[in-house]
Coordinates of C-alpha atoms and ligand atoms in Angstrom, one line a residue:
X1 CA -61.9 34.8 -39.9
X2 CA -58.5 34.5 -38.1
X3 CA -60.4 34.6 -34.6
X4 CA -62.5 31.4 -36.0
X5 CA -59.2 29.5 -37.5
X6 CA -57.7 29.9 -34.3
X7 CA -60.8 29.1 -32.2
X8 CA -61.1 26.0 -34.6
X9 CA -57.9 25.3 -33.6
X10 CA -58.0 25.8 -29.7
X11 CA -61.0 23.0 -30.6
X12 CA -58.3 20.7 -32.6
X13 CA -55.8 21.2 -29.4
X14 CA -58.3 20.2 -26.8
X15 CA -59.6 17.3 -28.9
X16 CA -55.9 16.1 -29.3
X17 CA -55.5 16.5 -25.7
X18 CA -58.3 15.9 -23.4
X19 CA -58.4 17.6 -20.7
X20 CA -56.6 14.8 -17.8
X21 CA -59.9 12.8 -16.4
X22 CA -59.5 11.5 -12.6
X23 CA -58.3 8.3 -13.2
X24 CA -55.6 9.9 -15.4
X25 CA -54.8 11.5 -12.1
X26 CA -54.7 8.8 -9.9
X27 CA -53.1 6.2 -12.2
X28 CA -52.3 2.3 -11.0
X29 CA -48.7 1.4 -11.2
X30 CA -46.2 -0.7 -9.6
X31 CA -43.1 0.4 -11.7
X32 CA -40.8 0.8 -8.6
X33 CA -38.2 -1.1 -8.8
X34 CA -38.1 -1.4 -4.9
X35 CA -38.6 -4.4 -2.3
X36 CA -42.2 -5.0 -0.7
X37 CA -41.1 -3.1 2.5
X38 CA -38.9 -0.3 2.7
X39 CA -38.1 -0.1 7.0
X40 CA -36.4 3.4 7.3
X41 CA -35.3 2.8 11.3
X42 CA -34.5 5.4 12.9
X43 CA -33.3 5.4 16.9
X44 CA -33.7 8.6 18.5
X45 CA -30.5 10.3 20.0
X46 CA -28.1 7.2 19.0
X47 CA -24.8 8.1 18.6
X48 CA -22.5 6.1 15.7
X49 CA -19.7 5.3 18.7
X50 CA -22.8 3.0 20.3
X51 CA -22.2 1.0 17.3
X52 CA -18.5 0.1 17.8
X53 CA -18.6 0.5 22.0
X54 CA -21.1 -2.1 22.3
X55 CA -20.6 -4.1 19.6
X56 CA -18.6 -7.2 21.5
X57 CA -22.2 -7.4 23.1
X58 CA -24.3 -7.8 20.3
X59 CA -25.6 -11.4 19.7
X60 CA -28.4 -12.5 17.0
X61 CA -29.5 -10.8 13.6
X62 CA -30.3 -7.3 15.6
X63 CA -27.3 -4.9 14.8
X64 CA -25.4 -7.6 13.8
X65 CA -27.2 -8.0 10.7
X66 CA -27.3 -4.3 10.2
X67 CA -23.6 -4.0 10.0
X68 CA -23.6 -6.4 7.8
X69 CA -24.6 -4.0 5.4
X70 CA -23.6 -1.2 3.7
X71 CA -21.8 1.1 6.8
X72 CA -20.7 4.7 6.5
X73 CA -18.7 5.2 9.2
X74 CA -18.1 9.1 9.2
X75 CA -21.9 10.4 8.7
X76 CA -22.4 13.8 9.9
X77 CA -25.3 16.0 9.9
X78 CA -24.3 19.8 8.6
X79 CA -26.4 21.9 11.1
X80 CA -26.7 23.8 13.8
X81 CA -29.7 22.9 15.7
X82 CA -29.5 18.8 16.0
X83 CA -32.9 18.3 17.6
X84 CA -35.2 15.4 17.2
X85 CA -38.0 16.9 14.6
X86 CA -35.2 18.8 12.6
X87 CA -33.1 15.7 12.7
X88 CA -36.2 13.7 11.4
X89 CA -37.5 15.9 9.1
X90 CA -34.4 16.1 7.8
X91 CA -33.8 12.3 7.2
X92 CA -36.7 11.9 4.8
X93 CA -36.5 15.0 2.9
X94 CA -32.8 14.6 2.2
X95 CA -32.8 18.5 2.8
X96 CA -31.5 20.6 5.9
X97 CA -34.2 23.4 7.5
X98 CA -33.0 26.1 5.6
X99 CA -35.4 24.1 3.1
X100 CA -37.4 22.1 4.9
X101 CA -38.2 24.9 7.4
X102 CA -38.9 22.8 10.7
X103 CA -35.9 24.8 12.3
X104 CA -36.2 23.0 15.8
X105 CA -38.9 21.6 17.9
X106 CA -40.4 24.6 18.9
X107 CA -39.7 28.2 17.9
X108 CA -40.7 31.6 18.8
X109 CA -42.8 33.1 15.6
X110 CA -42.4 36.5 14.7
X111 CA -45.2 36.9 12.5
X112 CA -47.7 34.9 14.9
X113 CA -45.8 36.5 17.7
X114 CA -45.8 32.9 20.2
X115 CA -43.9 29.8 20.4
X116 CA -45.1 27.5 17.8
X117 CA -44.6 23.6 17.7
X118 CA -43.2 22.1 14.6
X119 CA -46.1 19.7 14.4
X120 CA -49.0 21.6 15.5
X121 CA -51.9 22.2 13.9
X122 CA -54.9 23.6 15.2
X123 CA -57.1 22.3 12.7
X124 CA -57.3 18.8 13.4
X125 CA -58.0 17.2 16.6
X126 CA -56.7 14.1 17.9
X127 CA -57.7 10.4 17.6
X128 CA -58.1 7.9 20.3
X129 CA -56.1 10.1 23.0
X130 CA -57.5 12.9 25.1
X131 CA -59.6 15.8 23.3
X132 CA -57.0 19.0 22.1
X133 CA -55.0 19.9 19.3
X134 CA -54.0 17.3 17.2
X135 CA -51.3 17.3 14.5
X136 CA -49.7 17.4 11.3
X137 CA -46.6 18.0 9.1
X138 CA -48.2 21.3 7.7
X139 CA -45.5 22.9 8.8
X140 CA -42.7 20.9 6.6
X141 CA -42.3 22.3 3.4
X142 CA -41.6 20.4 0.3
X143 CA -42.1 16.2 0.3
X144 CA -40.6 13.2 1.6
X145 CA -39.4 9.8 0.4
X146 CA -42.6 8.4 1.3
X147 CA -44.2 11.4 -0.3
X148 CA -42.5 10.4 -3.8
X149 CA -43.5 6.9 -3.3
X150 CA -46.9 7.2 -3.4
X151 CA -46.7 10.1 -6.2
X152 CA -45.3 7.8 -8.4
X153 CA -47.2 4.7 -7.5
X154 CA -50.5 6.5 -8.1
X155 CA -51.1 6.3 -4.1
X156 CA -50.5 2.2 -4.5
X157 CA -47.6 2.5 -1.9
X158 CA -48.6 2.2 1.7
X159 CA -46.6 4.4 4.1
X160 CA -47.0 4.3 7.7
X161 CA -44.9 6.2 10.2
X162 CA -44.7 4.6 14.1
X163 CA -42.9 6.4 17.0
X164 CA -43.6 7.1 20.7
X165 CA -43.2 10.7 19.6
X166 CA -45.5 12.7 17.6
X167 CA -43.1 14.5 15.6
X168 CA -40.4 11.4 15.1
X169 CA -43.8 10.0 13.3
X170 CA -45.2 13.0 11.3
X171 CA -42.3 13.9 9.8
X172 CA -40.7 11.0 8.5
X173 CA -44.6 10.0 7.0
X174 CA -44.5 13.2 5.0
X175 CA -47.9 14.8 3.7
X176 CA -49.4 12.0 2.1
X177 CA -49.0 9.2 4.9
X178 CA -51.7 6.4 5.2
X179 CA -51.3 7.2 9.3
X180 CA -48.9 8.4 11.7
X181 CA -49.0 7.0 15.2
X182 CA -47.2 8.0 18.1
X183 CA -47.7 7.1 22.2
X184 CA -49.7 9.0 24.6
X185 CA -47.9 8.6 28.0
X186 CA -50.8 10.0 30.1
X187 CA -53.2 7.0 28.6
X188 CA -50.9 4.4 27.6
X189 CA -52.3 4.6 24.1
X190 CA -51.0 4.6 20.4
X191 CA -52.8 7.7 19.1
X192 CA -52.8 9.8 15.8
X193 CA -54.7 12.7 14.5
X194 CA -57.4 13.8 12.1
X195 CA -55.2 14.9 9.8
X196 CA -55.3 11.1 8.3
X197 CA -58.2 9.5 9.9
X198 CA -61.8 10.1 11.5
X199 CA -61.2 7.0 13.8
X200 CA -58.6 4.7 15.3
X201 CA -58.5 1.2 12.7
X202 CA -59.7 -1.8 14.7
X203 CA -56.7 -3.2 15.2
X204 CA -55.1 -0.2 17.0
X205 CA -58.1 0.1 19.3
X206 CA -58.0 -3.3 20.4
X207 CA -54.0 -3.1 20.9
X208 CA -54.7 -0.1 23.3
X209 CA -57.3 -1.6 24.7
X210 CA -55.1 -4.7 25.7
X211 CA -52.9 -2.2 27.4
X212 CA -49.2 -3.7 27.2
X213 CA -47.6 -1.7 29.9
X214 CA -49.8 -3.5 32.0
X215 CA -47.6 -6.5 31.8
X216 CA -44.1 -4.7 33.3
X217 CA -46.4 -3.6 36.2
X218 CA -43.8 -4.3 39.5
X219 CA -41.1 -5.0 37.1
X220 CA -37.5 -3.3 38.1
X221 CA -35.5 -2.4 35.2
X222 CA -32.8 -4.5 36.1
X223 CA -29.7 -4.5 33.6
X224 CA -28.4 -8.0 32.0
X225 CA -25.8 -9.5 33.3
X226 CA -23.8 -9.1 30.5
X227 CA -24.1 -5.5 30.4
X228 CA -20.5 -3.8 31.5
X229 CA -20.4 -1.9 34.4
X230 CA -24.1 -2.9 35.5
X231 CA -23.7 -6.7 36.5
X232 CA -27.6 -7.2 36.7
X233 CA -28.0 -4.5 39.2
X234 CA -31.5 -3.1 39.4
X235 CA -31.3 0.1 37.1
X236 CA -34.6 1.9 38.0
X237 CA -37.4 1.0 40.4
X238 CA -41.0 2.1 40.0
X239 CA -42.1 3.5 43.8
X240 CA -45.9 4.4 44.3
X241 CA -47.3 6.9 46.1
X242 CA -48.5 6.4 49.3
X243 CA -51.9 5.6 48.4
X244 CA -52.9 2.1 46.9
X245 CA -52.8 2.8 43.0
X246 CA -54.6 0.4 40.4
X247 CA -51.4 -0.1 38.2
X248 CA -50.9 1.2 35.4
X249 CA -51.6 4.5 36.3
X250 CA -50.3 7.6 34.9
X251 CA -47.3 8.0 37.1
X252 CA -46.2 4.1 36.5
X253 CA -46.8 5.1 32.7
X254 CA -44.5 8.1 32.6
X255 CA -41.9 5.9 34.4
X256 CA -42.1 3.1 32.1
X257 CA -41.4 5.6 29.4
X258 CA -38.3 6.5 30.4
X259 CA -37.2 2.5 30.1
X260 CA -36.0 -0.2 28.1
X261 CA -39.5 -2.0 28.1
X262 CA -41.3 0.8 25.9
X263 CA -39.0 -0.3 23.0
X264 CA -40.5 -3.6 23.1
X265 CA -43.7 -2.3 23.2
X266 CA -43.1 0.5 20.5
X267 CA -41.7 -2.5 18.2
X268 CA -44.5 -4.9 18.6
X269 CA -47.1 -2.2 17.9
X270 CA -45.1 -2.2 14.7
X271 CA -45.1 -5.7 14.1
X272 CA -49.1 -5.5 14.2
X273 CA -49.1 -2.7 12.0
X274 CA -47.1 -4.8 9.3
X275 CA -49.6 -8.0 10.3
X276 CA -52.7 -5.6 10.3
X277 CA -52.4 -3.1 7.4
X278 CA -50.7 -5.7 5.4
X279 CA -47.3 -4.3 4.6
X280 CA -45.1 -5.6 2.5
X281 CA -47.9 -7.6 0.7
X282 CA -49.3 -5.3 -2.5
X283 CA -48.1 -5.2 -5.6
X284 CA -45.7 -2.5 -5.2
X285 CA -43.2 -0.8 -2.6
X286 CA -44.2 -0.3 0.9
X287 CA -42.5 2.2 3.6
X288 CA -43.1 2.1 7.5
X289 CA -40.9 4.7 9.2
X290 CA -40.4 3.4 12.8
X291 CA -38.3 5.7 15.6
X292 CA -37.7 4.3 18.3
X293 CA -38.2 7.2 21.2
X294 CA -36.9 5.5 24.9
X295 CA -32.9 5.4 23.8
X296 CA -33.3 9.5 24.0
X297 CA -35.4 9.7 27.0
X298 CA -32.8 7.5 28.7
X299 CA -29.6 9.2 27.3
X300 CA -31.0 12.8 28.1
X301 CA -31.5 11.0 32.2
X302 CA -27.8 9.6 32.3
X303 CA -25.3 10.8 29.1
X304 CA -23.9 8.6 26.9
X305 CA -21.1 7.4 29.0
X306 CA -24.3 5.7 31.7
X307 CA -24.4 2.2 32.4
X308 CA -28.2 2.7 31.4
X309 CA -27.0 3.8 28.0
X310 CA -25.1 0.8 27.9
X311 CA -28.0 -1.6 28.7
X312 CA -30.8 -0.1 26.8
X313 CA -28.4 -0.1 23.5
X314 CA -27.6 -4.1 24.3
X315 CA -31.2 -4.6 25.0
X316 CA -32.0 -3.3 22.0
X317 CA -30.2 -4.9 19.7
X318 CA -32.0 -8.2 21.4
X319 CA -35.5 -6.5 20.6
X320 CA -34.6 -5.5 17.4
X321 CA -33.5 -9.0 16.6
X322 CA -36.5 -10.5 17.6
X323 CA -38.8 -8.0 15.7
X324 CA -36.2 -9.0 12.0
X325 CA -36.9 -12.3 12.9
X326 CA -40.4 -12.0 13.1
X327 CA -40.4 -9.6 10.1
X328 CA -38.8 -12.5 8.4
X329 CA -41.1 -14.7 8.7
X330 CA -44.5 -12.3 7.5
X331 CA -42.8 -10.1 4.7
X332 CA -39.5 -12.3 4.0
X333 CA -36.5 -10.3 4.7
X334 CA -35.2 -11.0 1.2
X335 CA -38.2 -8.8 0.6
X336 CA -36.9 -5.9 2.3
X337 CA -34.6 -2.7 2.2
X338 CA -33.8 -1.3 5.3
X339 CA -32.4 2.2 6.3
X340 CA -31.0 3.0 9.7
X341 CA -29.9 6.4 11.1
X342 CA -30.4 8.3 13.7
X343 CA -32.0 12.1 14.0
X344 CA -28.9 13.4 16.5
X345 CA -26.4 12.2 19.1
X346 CA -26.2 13.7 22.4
X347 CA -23.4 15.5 24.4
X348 CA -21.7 14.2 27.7
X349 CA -23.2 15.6 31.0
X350 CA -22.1 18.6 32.1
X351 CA -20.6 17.4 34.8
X352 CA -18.6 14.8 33.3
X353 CA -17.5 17.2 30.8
X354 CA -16.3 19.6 33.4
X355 CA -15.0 16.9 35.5
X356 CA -12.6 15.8 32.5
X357 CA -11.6 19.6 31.5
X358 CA -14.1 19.2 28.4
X359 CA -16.1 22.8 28.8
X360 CA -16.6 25.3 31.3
X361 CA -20.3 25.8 31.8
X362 CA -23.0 26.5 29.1
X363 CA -24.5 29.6 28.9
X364 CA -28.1 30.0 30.3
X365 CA -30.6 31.5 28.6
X366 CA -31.5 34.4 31.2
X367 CA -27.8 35.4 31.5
X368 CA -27.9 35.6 27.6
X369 CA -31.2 37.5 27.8
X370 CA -30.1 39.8 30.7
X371 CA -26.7 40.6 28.2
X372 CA -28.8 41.4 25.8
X373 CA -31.4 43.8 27.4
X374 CA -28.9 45.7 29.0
X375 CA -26.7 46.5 25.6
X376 CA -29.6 47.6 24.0
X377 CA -31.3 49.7 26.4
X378 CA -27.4 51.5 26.8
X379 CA -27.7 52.3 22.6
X380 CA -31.4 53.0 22.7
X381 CA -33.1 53.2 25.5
X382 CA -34.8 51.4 28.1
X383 CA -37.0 47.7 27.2
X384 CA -38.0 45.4 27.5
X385 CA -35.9 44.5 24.8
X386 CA -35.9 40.1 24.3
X387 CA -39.0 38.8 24.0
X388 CA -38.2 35.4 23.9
X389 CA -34.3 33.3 24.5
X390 CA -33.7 29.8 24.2
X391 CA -30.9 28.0 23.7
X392 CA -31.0 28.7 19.8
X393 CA -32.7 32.2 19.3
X394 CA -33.0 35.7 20.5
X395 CA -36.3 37.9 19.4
X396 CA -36.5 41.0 20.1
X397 CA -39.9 42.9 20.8
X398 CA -41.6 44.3 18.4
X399 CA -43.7 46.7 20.1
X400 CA -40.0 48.2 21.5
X401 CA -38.2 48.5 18.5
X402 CA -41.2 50.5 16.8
X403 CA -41.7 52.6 20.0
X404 CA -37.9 53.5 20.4
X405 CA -37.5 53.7 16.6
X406 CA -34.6 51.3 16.5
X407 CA -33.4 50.0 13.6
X408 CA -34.4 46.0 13.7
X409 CA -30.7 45.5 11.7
X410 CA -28.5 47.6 14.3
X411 CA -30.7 45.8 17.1
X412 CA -29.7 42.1 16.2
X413 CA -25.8 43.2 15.8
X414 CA -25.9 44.8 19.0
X415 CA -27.8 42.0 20.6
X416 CA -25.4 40.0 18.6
X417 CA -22.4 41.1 20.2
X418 CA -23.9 41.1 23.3
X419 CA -24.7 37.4 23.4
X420 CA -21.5 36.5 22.0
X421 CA -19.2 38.0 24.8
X422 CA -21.7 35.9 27.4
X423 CA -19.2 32.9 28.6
X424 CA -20.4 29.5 27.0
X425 CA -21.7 31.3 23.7
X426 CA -18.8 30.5 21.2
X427 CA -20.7 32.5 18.3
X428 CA -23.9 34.2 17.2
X429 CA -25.1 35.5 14.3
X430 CA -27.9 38.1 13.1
X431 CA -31.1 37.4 10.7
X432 CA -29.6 40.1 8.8
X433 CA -26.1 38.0 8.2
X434 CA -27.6 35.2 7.7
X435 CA -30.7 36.1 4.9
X436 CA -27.3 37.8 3.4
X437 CA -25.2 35.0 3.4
X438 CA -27.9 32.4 2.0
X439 CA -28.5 34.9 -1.0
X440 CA -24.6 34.6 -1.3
X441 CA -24.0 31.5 -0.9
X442 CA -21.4 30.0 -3.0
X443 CA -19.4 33.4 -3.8
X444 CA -18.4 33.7 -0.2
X445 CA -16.1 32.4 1.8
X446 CA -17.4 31.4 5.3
X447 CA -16.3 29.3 8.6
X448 CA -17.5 25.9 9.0
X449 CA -19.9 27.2 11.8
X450 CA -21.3 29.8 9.7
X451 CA -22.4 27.0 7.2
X452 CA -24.3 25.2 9.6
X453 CA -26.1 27.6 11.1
X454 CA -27.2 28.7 7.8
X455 CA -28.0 25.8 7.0
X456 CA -30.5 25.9 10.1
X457 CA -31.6 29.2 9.4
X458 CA -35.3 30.3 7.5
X459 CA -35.8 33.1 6.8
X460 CA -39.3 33.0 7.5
X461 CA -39.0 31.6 11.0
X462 CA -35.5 31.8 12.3
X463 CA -35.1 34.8 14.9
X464 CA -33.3 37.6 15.4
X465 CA -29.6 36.4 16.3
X466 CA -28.8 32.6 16.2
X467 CA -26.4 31.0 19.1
X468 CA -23.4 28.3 18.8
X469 CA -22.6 27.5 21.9
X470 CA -19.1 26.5 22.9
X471 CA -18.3 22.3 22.2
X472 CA -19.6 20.6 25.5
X473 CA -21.0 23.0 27.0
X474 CA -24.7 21.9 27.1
X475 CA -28.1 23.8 28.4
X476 CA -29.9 21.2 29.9
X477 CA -33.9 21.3 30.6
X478 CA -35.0 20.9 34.1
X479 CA -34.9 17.8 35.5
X480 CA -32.1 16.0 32.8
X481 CA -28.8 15.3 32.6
X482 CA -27.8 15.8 29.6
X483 CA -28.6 17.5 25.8
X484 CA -28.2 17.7 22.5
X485 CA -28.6 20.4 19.7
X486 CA -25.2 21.7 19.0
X487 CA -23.0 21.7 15.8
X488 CA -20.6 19.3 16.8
X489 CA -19.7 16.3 16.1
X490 CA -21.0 14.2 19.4
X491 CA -24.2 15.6 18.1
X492 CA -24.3 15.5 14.8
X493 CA -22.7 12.4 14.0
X494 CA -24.8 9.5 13.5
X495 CA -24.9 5.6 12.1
X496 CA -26.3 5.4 8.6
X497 CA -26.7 2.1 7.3
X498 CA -28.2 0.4 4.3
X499 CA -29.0 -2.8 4.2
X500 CA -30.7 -5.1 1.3
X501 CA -30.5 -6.6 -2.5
X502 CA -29.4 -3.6 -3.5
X503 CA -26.6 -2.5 -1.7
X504 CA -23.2 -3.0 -1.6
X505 CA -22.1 -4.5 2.1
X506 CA -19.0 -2.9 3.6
X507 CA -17.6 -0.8 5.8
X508 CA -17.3 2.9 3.9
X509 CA -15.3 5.8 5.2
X510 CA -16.5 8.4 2.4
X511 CA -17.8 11.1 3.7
X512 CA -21.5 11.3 3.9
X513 CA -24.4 13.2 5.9
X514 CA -27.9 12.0 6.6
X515 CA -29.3 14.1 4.1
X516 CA -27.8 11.4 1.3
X517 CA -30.2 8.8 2.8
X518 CA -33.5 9.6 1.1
X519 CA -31.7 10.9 -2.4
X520 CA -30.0 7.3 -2.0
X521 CA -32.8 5.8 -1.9
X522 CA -34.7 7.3 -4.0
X523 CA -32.1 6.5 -6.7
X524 CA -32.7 3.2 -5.9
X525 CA -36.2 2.8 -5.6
X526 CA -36.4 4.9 -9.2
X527 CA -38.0 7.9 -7.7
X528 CA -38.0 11.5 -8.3
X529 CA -36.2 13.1 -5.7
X530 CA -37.9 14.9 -2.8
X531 CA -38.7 18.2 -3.6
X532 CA -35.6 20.3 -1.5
X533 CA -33.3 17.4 -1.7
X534 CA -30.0 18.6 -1.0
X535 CA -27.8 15.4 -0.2
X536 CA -26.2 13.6 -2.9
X537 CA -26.9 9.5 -4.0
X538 CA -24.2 7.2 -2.2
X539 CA -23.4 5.7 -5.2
X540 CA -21.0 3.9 -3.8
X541 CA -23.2 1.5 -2.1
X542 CA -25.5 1.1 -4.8
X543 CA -24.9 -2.5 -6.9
Ligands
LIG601 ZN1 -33.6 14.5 22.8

């Protein structure tokens, strides 16, 4: 009797609530309380200072009309490893790695024992650029903004994600993205993957098929004239080969991406992607992430100090008022929110730094390496002992430890200690420490350093021992002249900006970091948070 009443009951409970149907699950609202278009700009590797240096040399609604926002002057990211797909993940989950686990662009694996890509992902392919690999934001754990938007608009919300680089596009889009494009230098083409579509939408075909490097073909960069310190002089000139080459080929590409003309191309793919996919026009919010990818490429080429810095940031804020204008007149800039950051700064050259008694030099990976394998084969016997070094991480082999029965624990201390008496290396710390220290977090007291490289660490895919290296002293890649990725404050500060209806203009000294943009937003827009938010609302700037 009692197993029927309460059978008859289970029946009474579903009856009373039906078990969800799909369009429960996929519900039509437009209860944001947002604009039509949310921008989120980001400019790769801008520093905040670019904002005040140059700033007698902005002319026109480009930055101008930026600062005429809501300003926070002192914005500083709290991490160690200030690279471009941390630094944009990062921005749109409002989180730091140690949640949203994309720890730096690329990272040696201990379980998959290689050096993984933060946005790889071997099971898609790409569209419209050359046949391999394509990718996705698999790897970022918990959502975006953008995520949130469309969650709570019942998918309604578009969100698109431009950038010349892959991963300055797939993270900011988040999971659920309508697309993510970035550029393919070899071809000259705006690409994306299969993680979000089968094929390229007409209107991207046809604007690779037009080609629009093909119109700087035997173009000099030449600086304006009003640049200071350049005078109009030619910048960078493209030299052929020897051979007659139909332009543009691939070596006139790769040059033209290391100039101010890709940001004009970068910005009017964008433009056709608001004409085209109609954003800004539905019935609810819309979100295009655009980074723009050539100020990096140029500051990691000359330093922050260059007279090509100078001209590609003044150049800029003419492109950038030309694409508001134009934005103005489809969407109605009434009509839009924007946010503008930046993923990292970037440090001075080496040399310059040395020159002006900044740093000594940084500490290169193989003397770090050669410390390292030489401690440990003194307490335990001969290696190899590192299996992979960069300017971040140390991992030790595997197949070593196990053969010479070393503890992993008492390995990273004395690898540790090692790296840390190597010149340049102003601190390193072990797994061990650092899984400790997250577990203890708030009932320990700790250095400022400490905080940020936890804040970089996961546990899942953070090595062995983690490196600081000392301020200004930079590693650079082959072939560059200068870097970025450090804690400090050349690095990690960055503009952030909001600007729209909603916000508060002004110039505000309070202190924020960039992971207060997307809870700020969010706040605004009436969303859930992203999942690992971590930054706090600037509610300060809200009206
Ligand atoms: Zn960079």
């Amino acid at each position: 009797m009692y197993a029927l009443v309460s059978a008859l009951s289970g029946i009474l409970v579903l009856q009373r609530f039906p078990a969800p149907t799909p369009e429960e699950h996929s519900v039509r609202v437009a209860n944001v309380h947002g604009p039509k278009l949310l921008l989120i700009l980001v400019i790769d590797q801008f520093r905040y200072d670019y904002l005040e240096r140059f700033r007698p040399y902005f002319v026109g609604r480009g930055f101008n009309l930026l600062l005429g926002g809501a300003n926070f002057v002192d914005c500083r990211y709290d991490y160690a490893t200030t690279v471009t797909c941390a630094g944009h993940a990062t921005l749109l989950t409002g989180a730091y790695p140690n949640v949203h686990g994309i720890i730096a662009n690329e990272w040696f694996d201990n379980r998959s024992y290689r050096k993984v890509y933060c946005a790889e992902d071997s099971g898609t392919t790409l569209v419209g650029g050359p046949v391999g690999p394509g990718m996705s934001p698999r790897k970022l754990m918990g959502s975006t903004l953008g995520d949130e938007l469309r969650l709570a608009t019942g998918f309604q919300s578009k969100v698109v994600a431009i950038s010349l680089k892959d991963r300055a596009s797939i993270m900011p889009g988040g999971h659920t993205a309508n697309a993510a494009y970035w550029y393919d230098a070899a071809s000259g083409h705006f690409v994306t993957s299969t993680y979000y579509m089968q094929a390229l939408p007409s209107w991207v075909a046809a604007f690779d098929q037009a080609l629009p490097a093909k119109a700087y073909c035997g173009k000099a960069w030449q600086a304006l004239p009003e640049t200071p310190g350049a005078g109009g002089q030619v910048l960078k000139q493209f030299t052929p080969g020897l051979l007659e080459r139909p332009c543009p080929d691939s070596q006139f590409l790769g040059w033209l991406n290391a100039t101010p003309y890709m940001t004009e191309i970068e910005l009017s793919f964008a433009l056709e992607a608001v004409k085209q996919e109609r954003l800004g026009q539905g019935a609810t919010t819309d979100l295009l992430a655009l980074s723009l990818s050539e100020n990096d490429y140029i500051g990691h080429g000359y330093g922050p100090y260059s007279v090509e810095v100078a001209d590609v940031t003044i150049r800029t804020d003419r492109y950038l008022a030309d694409f508001l204008n134009s934005l103005d007149r489809l969407v109605g800039l009434d009509n839009v929110w924007i946010a503008f950051s930046s993923d990292h700064g970037v440090a001075p050259t080496p040399a310059f730094s040395v020159e002006h008694h900044l740093s000594g030099p940084a500490a290169a990976p193989l003397a770090v390496g050669a410390a390292v394998e030489d401690a440990l084969s003194k307490a335990f016997g001969a290696g190899p002992w590192v299996e992979d070094v960069d300017e971040f991480y140390i991992n030790l082999n595997r197949f070593t430890l196990q053969k010479r029965g070393a503890d992993l624990a008492k390995a990273e201390a004395i690898a540790a200690e090692a790296a840390a008496s190597v010149p340049g290396v102003r601190a390193a710390f072990t797994h061990t420490q650092l899984t400790q220290l997250q577990l203890l977090q708030g009932s320990l007291l700790y250095s400022p350093i400490m905080r940020k490289a936890s804040n970089s660490f996961n546990e899942q895919r953070s090595g062995d021992v983690f490196m600081v290296q000392d301020p200004f002293a930079v590693t650079i890649p082959p072939g560059t002249g200068s870097n970025h990725g450090a804690p400090w404050n050349y690095d990690a500060q960055v503009p952030l900006i909001l600007w729209g209806s909603v916000f508060k203009p002004g110039t505000y000294a309070v202190p924020c970091e960039p992971i207060d943009l997307a809870p700020t937003l969010a706040v605004a827009l009436g969303l859930t948070q992203p999942s690992g938010a971590q930054g706090r609302p600037l509610s300060i700037a809200l009206k």
